[in-house]
Amino acid sequence: MVACLRDASGQPAEPKVQTWSQVDQSNDMKQFRDNLRLEESLGRESLAFLMQTLLPQLEAPVNREQIDRVVRRRLRDLQNVFEVGRNPAVFEQFTKALADFMVQVARDGKKDSIVRVNAVLLVGELNDASKSRPWEGSLEPLAAIVADQAVSPEVRIAAAAGLQRHADAARQAGPQAEAGFVEKAAAAIMALLAPPAGLDPDAAAWMETDGLAMLRSLGAAAPAGGVATAARIFKDRSRTADLRIRAGAVIGASKAKDIDPAQVVAEVESLAVSLLQAETRAIEEQRSAADASEKKDEPVRRQAHARLAWRLATLGDAVFSDDTTGGVATLMPEPTAAKDLARKLRQAASDVAATANAEAVGRALERLAAAKPAPEPEPKPEPKPVQPTPQPEPDPNDPFK
């Protein structure tokens, strides 16, 4: 039925020249909504309206200025027309038709990027009948788009947003759901962690960030290859601080047995100190600038400190999570010092976030210095025994002896 509503080329029908408001307020739209509620299966008339009029509104140039705020949102919200537990077959039929249409749009390199991005975002935003979890049918097409290096990076990144929803839902559902997600999405995650050579650096970093975020969501269920890649990123001091921090979070969440926890703790401490020192220098440079005033710099410093707080807290969780279940400290035979470092990092994050000033950063540096055990004093060399001066043999004829 859906196939017969496409033109001879197999592409979706060209959108009619109508604005979204005109379509949304039309009698056909009202009838379509009623059909969604009442029909046991979408009939030819409903499918024709859906495929030929409604869904093509996303790519209509006349709707371009409101494509994300109105059109995509309203198409997504059509799922809310269905009552939970009522007409499940119609719900599935409608959702699949919508998803199939948008996947085809997203994969069409001849269409504008903004249309392709919004199409794949819509696929990732679809919910199941409970309206609280992502629609299971979107997992495989999203993973396929993310893994396909022939697809433009902005579309792959947009698809990764929907894939992250599935990762989060799998984590909440438990080990069986996590295993199912990994089976279908592992190739996509690894593709994100290995951007193609020559890709724009910002796009490459975004992809890696998305891949690391999914690995962190999966925790101990993360594929071993992904955790190994995260470990390499974390150790590589040429990578950006935020990417290394996210990689450290993956290591802490996965609790991989083949990673040296003591090395991770040492690297976390070194990275945290360097971040605080860099912020101290930035504050001093702004203060010394001739045209800078404290009031002028406050918004900049607040934003910088909010980011710094996130960095410190994330590093703290990589060592030992606040809920005491994660972090590399759980793998250490003597974790006391590591746990203390994690606590000090989270305290520093809280202080920096609450008070965006140099004093907060200074206190954080002091806490980290206090986290280190005092160096043991160097042993003093034992004094050499004094050799007695040889004495002459006593003279038996000496009267004073």
mmCIF file with all atom_site columns, N, CA, C and O in Angstrom, residues 81-110:
data_model
loop_
_atom_site.group_PDB
_atom_site.id
_atom_site.type_symbol
_atom_site.label_atom_id
_atom_site.label_alt_id
_atom_site.label_comp_id
_atom_site.label_asym_id
_atom_site.label_entity_id
_atom_site.label_seq_id
_atom_site.pdbx_PDB_ins_code
_atom_site.Cartn_x
_atom_site.Cartn_y
_atom_site.Cartn_z
_atom_site.occupancy
_atom_site.B_iso_or_equiv
_atom_site.pdbx_formal_charge
_atom_site.auth_seq_id
_atom_site.auth_comp_id
_atom_site.auth_asym_id
_atom_site.auth_atom_id
_atom_site.pdbx_PDB_model_num
ATOM 1   N N  . VAL A 1 81  ? -1.599 11.024 19.770 1.00 0.00 ? 81  VAL A N  1
ATOM 2   C CA . VAL A 1 81  ? -3.018 10.854 19.465 1.00 0.00 ? 81  VAL A CA 1
ATOM 3   C C  . VAL A 1 81  ? -3.505 9.483  19.943 1.00 0.00 ? 81  VAL A C  1
ATOM 4   O O  . VAL A 1 81  ? -4.652 9.309  20.364 1.00 0.00 ? 81  VAL A O  1
ATOM 5   N N  . PHE A 1 82  ? -2.606 8.512  19.927 1.00 0.00 ? 82  PHE A N  1
ATOM 6   C CA . PHE A 1 82  ? -2.981 7.155  20.294 1.00 0.00 ? 82  PHE A CA 1
ATOM 7   C C  . PHE A 1 82  ? -3.069 7.018  21.806 1.00 0.00 ? 82  PHE A C  1
ATOM 8   O O  . PHE A 1 82  ? -2.195 7.466  22.532 1.00 0.00 ? 82  PHE A O  1
ATOM 9   N N  . GLU A 1 83  ? -4.121 6.376  22.262 1.00 0.00 ? 83  GLU A N  1
ATOM 10  C CA . GLU A 1 83  ? -4.245 6.061  23.674 1.00 0.00 ? 83  GLU A CA 1
ATOM 11  C C  . GLU A 1 83  ? -3.433 4.806  23.983 1.00 0.00 ? 83  GLU A C  1
ATOM 12  O O  . GLU A 1 83  ? -3.355 3.880  23.172 1.00 0.00 ? 83  GLU A O  1
ATOM 13  N N  . VAL A 1 84  ? -2.797 4.812  25.152 1.00 0.00 ? 84  VAL A N  1
ATOM 14  C CA . VAL A 1 84  ? -1.979 3.675  25.545 1.00 0.00 ? 84  VAL A CA 1
ATOM 15  C C  . VAL A 1 84  ? -2.853 2.413  25.592 1.00 0.00 ? 84  VAL A C  1
ATOM 16  O O  . VAL A 1 84  ? -3.917 2.391  26.213 1.00 0.00 ? 84  VAL A O  1
ATOM 17  N N  . GLY A 1 85  ? -2.394 1.366  24.897 1.00 0.00 ? 85  GLY A N  1
ATOM 18  C CA . GLY A 1 85  ? -3.115 0.102  24.903 1.00 0.00 ? 85  GLY A CA 1
ATOM 19  C C  . GLY A 1 85  ? -4.268 0.029  23.915 1.00 0.00 ? 85  GLY A C  1
ATOM 20  O O  . GLY A 1 85  ? -4.903 -1.009 23.779 1.00 0.00 ? 85  GLY A O  1
ATOM 21  N N  . ARG A 1 86  ? -4.537 1.124  23.183 1.00 0.00 ? 86  ARG A N  1
ATOM 22  C CA . ARG A 1 86  ? -5.641 1.117  22.238 1.00 0.00 ? 86  ARG A CA 1
ATOM 23  C C  . ARG A 1 86  ? -5.092 1.215  20.818 1.00 0.00 ? 86  ARG A C  1
ATOM 24  O O  . ARG A 1 86  ? -4.202 2.010  20.546 1.00 0.00 ? 86  ARG A O  1
ATOM 25  N N  . ASN A 1 87  ? -5.608 0.408  19.918 1.00 0.00 ? 87  ASN A N  1
ATOM 26  C CA . ASN A 1 87  ? -5.179 0.393  18.522 1.00 0.00 ? 87  ASN A CA 1
ATOM 27  C C  . ASN A 1 87  ? -3.669 0.227  18.372 1.00 0.00 ? 87  ASN A C  1
ATOM 28  O O  . ASN A 1 87  ? -3.006 1.016  17.689 1.00 0.00 ? 87  ASN A O  1
ATOM 29  N N  . PRO A 1 88  ? -3.061 -0.783 19.004 1.00 0.00 ? 88  PRO A N  1
ATOM 30  C CA . PRO A 1 88  ? -1.617 -0.951 18.884 1.00 0.00 ? 88  PRO A CA 1
ATOM 31  C C  . PRO A 1 88  ? -1.175 -1.209 17.455 1.00 0.00 ? 88  PRO A C  1
ATOM 32  O O  . PRO A 1 88  ? -0.082 -0.801 17.054 1.00 0.00 ? 88  PRO A O  1
ATOM 33  N N  . ALA A 1 89  ? -2.014 -1.876 16.665 1.00 0.00 ? 89  ALA A N  1
ATOM 34  C CA . ALA A 1 89  ? -1.637 -2.159 15.283 1.00 0.00 ? 89  ALA A CA 1
ATOM 35  C C  . ALA A 1 89  ? -1.555 -0.871 14.468 1.00 0.00 ? 89  ALA A C  1
ATOM 36  O O  . ALA A 1 89  ? -0.647 -0.695 13.651 1.00 0.00 ? 89  ALA A O  1
ATOM 37  N N  . VAL A 1 90  ? -2.500 0.040  14.670 1.00 0.00 ? 90  VAL A N  1
ATOM 38  C CA . VAL A 1 90  ? -2.487 1.316  13.949 1.00 0.00 ? 90  VAL A CA 1
ATOM 39  C C  . VAL A 1 90  ? -1.276 2.150  14.389 1.00 0.00 ? 90  VAL A C  1
ATOM 40  O O  . VAL A 1 90  ? -0.608 2.793  13.573 1.00 0.00 ? 90  VAL A O  1
ATOM 41  N N  . PHE A 1 91  ? -1.012 2.122  15.690 1.00 0.00 ? 91  PHE A N  1
ATOM 42  C CA . PHE A 1 91  ? 0.148  2.862  16.196 1.00 0.00 ? 91  PHE A CA 1
ATOM 43  C C  . PHE A 1 91  ? 1.430  2.376  15.516 1.00 0.00 ? 91  PHE A C  1
ATOM 44  O O  . PHE A 1 91  ? 2.247  3.173  15.051 1.00 0.00 ? 91  PHE A O  1
ATOM 45  N N  . GLU A 1 92  ? 1.601  1.076  15.450 1.00 0.00 ? 92  GLU A N  1
ATOM 46  C CA . GLU A 1 92  ? 2.815  0.505  14.857 1.00 0.00 ? 92  GLU A CA 1
ATOM 47  C C  . GLU A 1 92  ? 2.879  0.806  13.359 1.00 0.00 ? 92  GLU A C  1
ATOM 48  O O  . GLU A 1 92  ? 3.937  1.130  12.820 1.00 0.00 ? 92  GLU A O  1
ATOM 49  N N  . GLN A 1 93  ? 1.754  0.717  12.701 1.00 0.00 ? 93  GLN A N  1
ATOM 50  C CA . GLN A 1 93  ? 1.704  0.979  11.267 1.00 0.00 ? 93  GLN A CA 1
ATOM 51  C C  . GLN A 1 93  ? 2.059  2.437  10.974 1.00 0.00 ? 93  GLN A C  1
ATOM 52  O O  . GLN A 1 93  ? 2.859  2.730  10.084 1.00 0.00 ? 93  GLN A O  1
ATOM 53  N N  . PHE A 1 94  ? 1.468  3.336  11.736 1.00 0.00 ? 94  PHE A N  1
ATOM 54  C CA . PHE A 1 94  ? 1.752  4.762  11.550 1.00 0.00 ? 94  PHE A CA 1
ATOM 55  C C  . PHE A 1 94  ? 3.216  5.072  11.835 1.00 0.00 ? 94  PHE A C  1
ATOM 56  O O  . PHE A 1 94  ? 3.891  5.751  11.057 1.00 0.00 ? 94  PHE A O  1
ATOM 57  N N  . THR A 1 95  ? 3.736  4.556  12.960 1.00 0.00 ? 95  THR A N  1
ATOM 58  C CA . THR A 1 95  ? 5.104  4.869  13.360 1.00 0.00 ? 95  THR A CA 1
ATOM 59  C C  . THR A 1 95  ? 6.110  4.325  12.356 1.00 0.00 ? 95  THR A C  1
ATOM 60  O O  . THR A 1 95  ? 7.082  4.998  12.007 1.00 0.00 ? 95  THR A O  1
ATOM 61  N N  . LYS A 1 96  ? 5.862  3.121  11.857 1.00 0.00 ? 96  LYS A N  1
ATOM 62  C CA . LYS A 1 96  ? 6.783  2.537  10.884 1.00 0.00 ? 96  LYS A CA 1
ATOM 63  C C  . LYS A 1 96  ? 6.750  3.301  9.571  1.00 0.00 ? 96  LYS A C  1
ATOM 64  O O  . LYS A 1 96  ? 7.803  3.540  8.945  1.00 0.00 ? 96  LYS A O  1
ATOM 65  N N  . ALA A 1 97  ? 5.575  3.707  9.130  1.00 0.00 ? 97  ALA A N  1
ATOM 66  C CA . ALA A 1 97  ? 5.480  4.472  7.889  1.00 0.00 ? 97  ALA A CA 1
ATOM 67  C C  . ALA A 1 97  ? 6.231  5.798  8.018  1.00 0.00 ? 97  ALA A C  1
ATOM 68  O O  . ALA A 1 97  ? 6.963  6.208  7.113  1.00 0.00 ? 97  ALA A O  1
ATOM 69  N N  . LEU A 1 98  ? 6.052  6.447  9.153  1.00 0.00 ? 98  LEU A N  1
ATOM 70  C CA . LEU A 1 98  ? 6.747  7.714  9.398  1.00 0.00 ? 98  LEU A CA 1
ATOM 71  C C  . LEU A 1 98  ? 8.259  7.498  9.409  1.00 0.00 ? 98  LEU A C  1
ATOM 72  O O  . LEU A 1 98  ? 9.016  8.233  8.765  1.00 0.00 ? 98  LEU A O  1
ATOM 73  N N  . ALA A 1 99  ? 8.716  6.479  10.134 1.00 0.00 ? 99  ALA A N  1
ATOM 74  C CA . ALA A 1 99  ? 10.153 6.225  10.259 1.00 0.00 ? 99  ALA A CA 1
ATOM 75  C C  . ALA A 1 99  ? 10.763 5.864  8.906  1.00 0.00 ? 99  ALA A C  1
ATOM 76  O O  . ALA A 1 99  ? 11.835 6.373  8.538  1.00 0.00 ? 99  ALA A O  1
ATOM 77  N N  . ASP A 1 100 ? 10.109 4.996  8.148  1.00 0.00 ? 100 ASP A N  1
ATOM 78  C CA . ASP A 1 100 ? 10.637 4.591  6.847  1.00 0.00 ? 100 ASP A CA 1
ATOM 79  C C  . ASP A 1 100 ? 10.774 5.785  5.915  1.00 0.00 ? 100 ASP A C  1
ATOM 80  O O  . ASP A 1 100 ? 11.771 5.911  5.181  1.00 0.00 ? 100 ASP A O  1
ATOM 81  N N  . PHE A 1 101 ? 9.779  6.643  5.922  1.00 0.00 ? 101 PHE A N  1
ATOM 82  C CA . PHE A 1 101 ? 9.815  7.841  5.083  1.00 0.00 ? 101 PHE A CA 1
ATOM 83  C C  . PHE A 1 101 ? 11.000 8.723  5.470  1.00 0.00 ? 101 PHE A C  1
ATOM 84  O O  . PHE A 1 101 ? 11.776 9.166  4.623  1.00 0.00 ? 101 PHE A O  1
ATOM 85  N N  . MET A 1 102 ? 11.174 8.963  6.772  1.00 0.00 ? 102 MET A N  1
ATOM 86  C CA . MET A 1 102 ? 12.217 9.875  7.223  1.00 0.00 ? 102 MET A CA 1
ATOM 87  C C  . MET A 1 102 ? 13.624 9.284  7.057  1.00 0.00 ? 102 MET A C  1
ATOM 88  O O  . MET A 1 102 ? 14.576 10.007 6.792  1.00 0.00 ? 102 MET A O  1
ATOM 89  N N  . VAL A 1 103 ? 13.760 7.978  7.195  1.00 0.00 ? 103 VAL A N  1
ATOM 90  C CA . VAL A 1 103 ? 15.064 7.349  6.959  1.00 0.00 ? 103 VAL A CA 1
ATOM 91  C C  . VAL A 1 103 ? 15.471 7.534  5.503  1.00 0.00 ? 103 VAL A C  1
ATOM 92  O O  . VAL A 1 103 ? 16.637 7.828  5.191  1.00 0.00 ? 103 VAL A O  1
ATOM 93  N N  . GLN A 1 104 ? 14.512 7.365  4.594  1.00 0.00 ? 104 GLN A N  1
ATOM 94  C CA . GLN A 1 104 ? 14.817 7.547  3.180  1.00 0.00 ? 104 GLN A CA 1
ATOM 95  C C  . GLN A 1 104 ? 15.211 8.995  2.897  1.00 0.00 ? 104 GLN A C  1
ATOM 96  O O  . GLN A 1 104 ? 16.157 9.252  2.141  1.00 0.00 ? 104 GLN A O  1
ATOM 97  N N  . VAL A 1 105 ? 14.517 9.940  3.510  1.00 0.00 ? 105 VAL A N  1
ATOM 98  C CA . VAL A 1 105 ? 14.886 11.347 3.346  1.00 0.00 ? 105 VAL A CA 1
ATOM 99  C C  . VAL A 1 105 ? 16.288 11.601 3.894  1.00 0.00 ? 105 VAL A C  1
ATOM 100 O O  . VAL A 1 105 ? 17.114 12.277 3.268  1.00 0.00 ? 105 VAL A O  1
ATOM 101 N N  . ALA A 1 106 ? 16.578 11.057 5.074  1.00 0.00 ? 106 ALA A N  1
ATOM 102 C CA . ALA A 1 106 ? 17.876 11.289 5.707  1.00 0.00 ? 106 ALA A CA 1
ATOM 103 C C  . ALA A 1 106 ? 19.023 10.740 4.873  1.00 0.00 ? 106 ALA A C  1
ATOM 104 O O  . ALA A 1 106 ? 20.127 11.294 4.872  1.00 0.00 ? 106 ALA A O  1
ATOM 105 N N  . ARG A 1 107 ? 18.788 9.666  4.140  1.00 0.00 ? 107 ARG A N  1
ATOM 106 C CA . ARG A 1 107 ? 19.843 9.035  3.345  1.00 0.00 ? 107 ARG A CA 1
ATOM 107 C C  . ARG A 1 107 ? 19.981 9.643  1.945  1.00 0.00 ? 107 ARG A C  1
ATOM 108 O O  . ARG A 1 107 ? 20.892 9.280  1.202  1.00 0.00 ? 107 ARG A O  1
ATOM 109 N N  . ASP A 1 108 ? 19.100 10.540 1.597  1.00 0.00 ? 108 ASP A N  1
ATOM 110 C CA . ASP A 1 108 ? 19.109 11.136 0.255  1.00 0.00 ? 108 ASP A CA 1
ATOM 111 C C  . ASP A 1 108 ? 20.080 12.317 0.221  1.00 0.00 ? 108 ASP A C  1
ATOM 112 O O  . ASP A 1 108 ? 19.772 13.406 0.702  1.00 0.00 ? 108 ASP A O  1
ATOM 113 N N  . GLY A 1 109 ? 21.252 12.084 -0.365 1.00 0.00 ? 109 GLY A N  1
ATOM 114 C CA . GLY A 1 109 ? 22.275 13.127 -0.401 1.00 0.00 ? 109 GLY A CA 1
ATOM 115 C C  . GLY A 1 109 ? 21.920 14.325 -1.255 1.00 0.00 ? 109 GLY A C  1
ATOM 116 O O  . GLY A 1 109 ? 22.609 15.349 -1.191 1.00 0.00 ? 109 GLY A O  1
ATOM 117 N N  . LYS A 1 110 ? 20.866 14.226 -2.060 1.00 0.00 ? 110 LYS A N  1
ATOM 118 C CA . LYS A 1 110 ? 20.466 15.358 -2.902 1.00 0.00 ? 110 LYS A CA 1
ATOM 119 C C  . LYS A 1 110 ? 19.616 16.370 -2.138 1.00 0.00 ? 110 LYS A C  1
ATOM 120 O O  . LYS A 1 110 ? 19.415 17.493 -2.619 1.00 0.00 ? 110 LYS A O  1
#
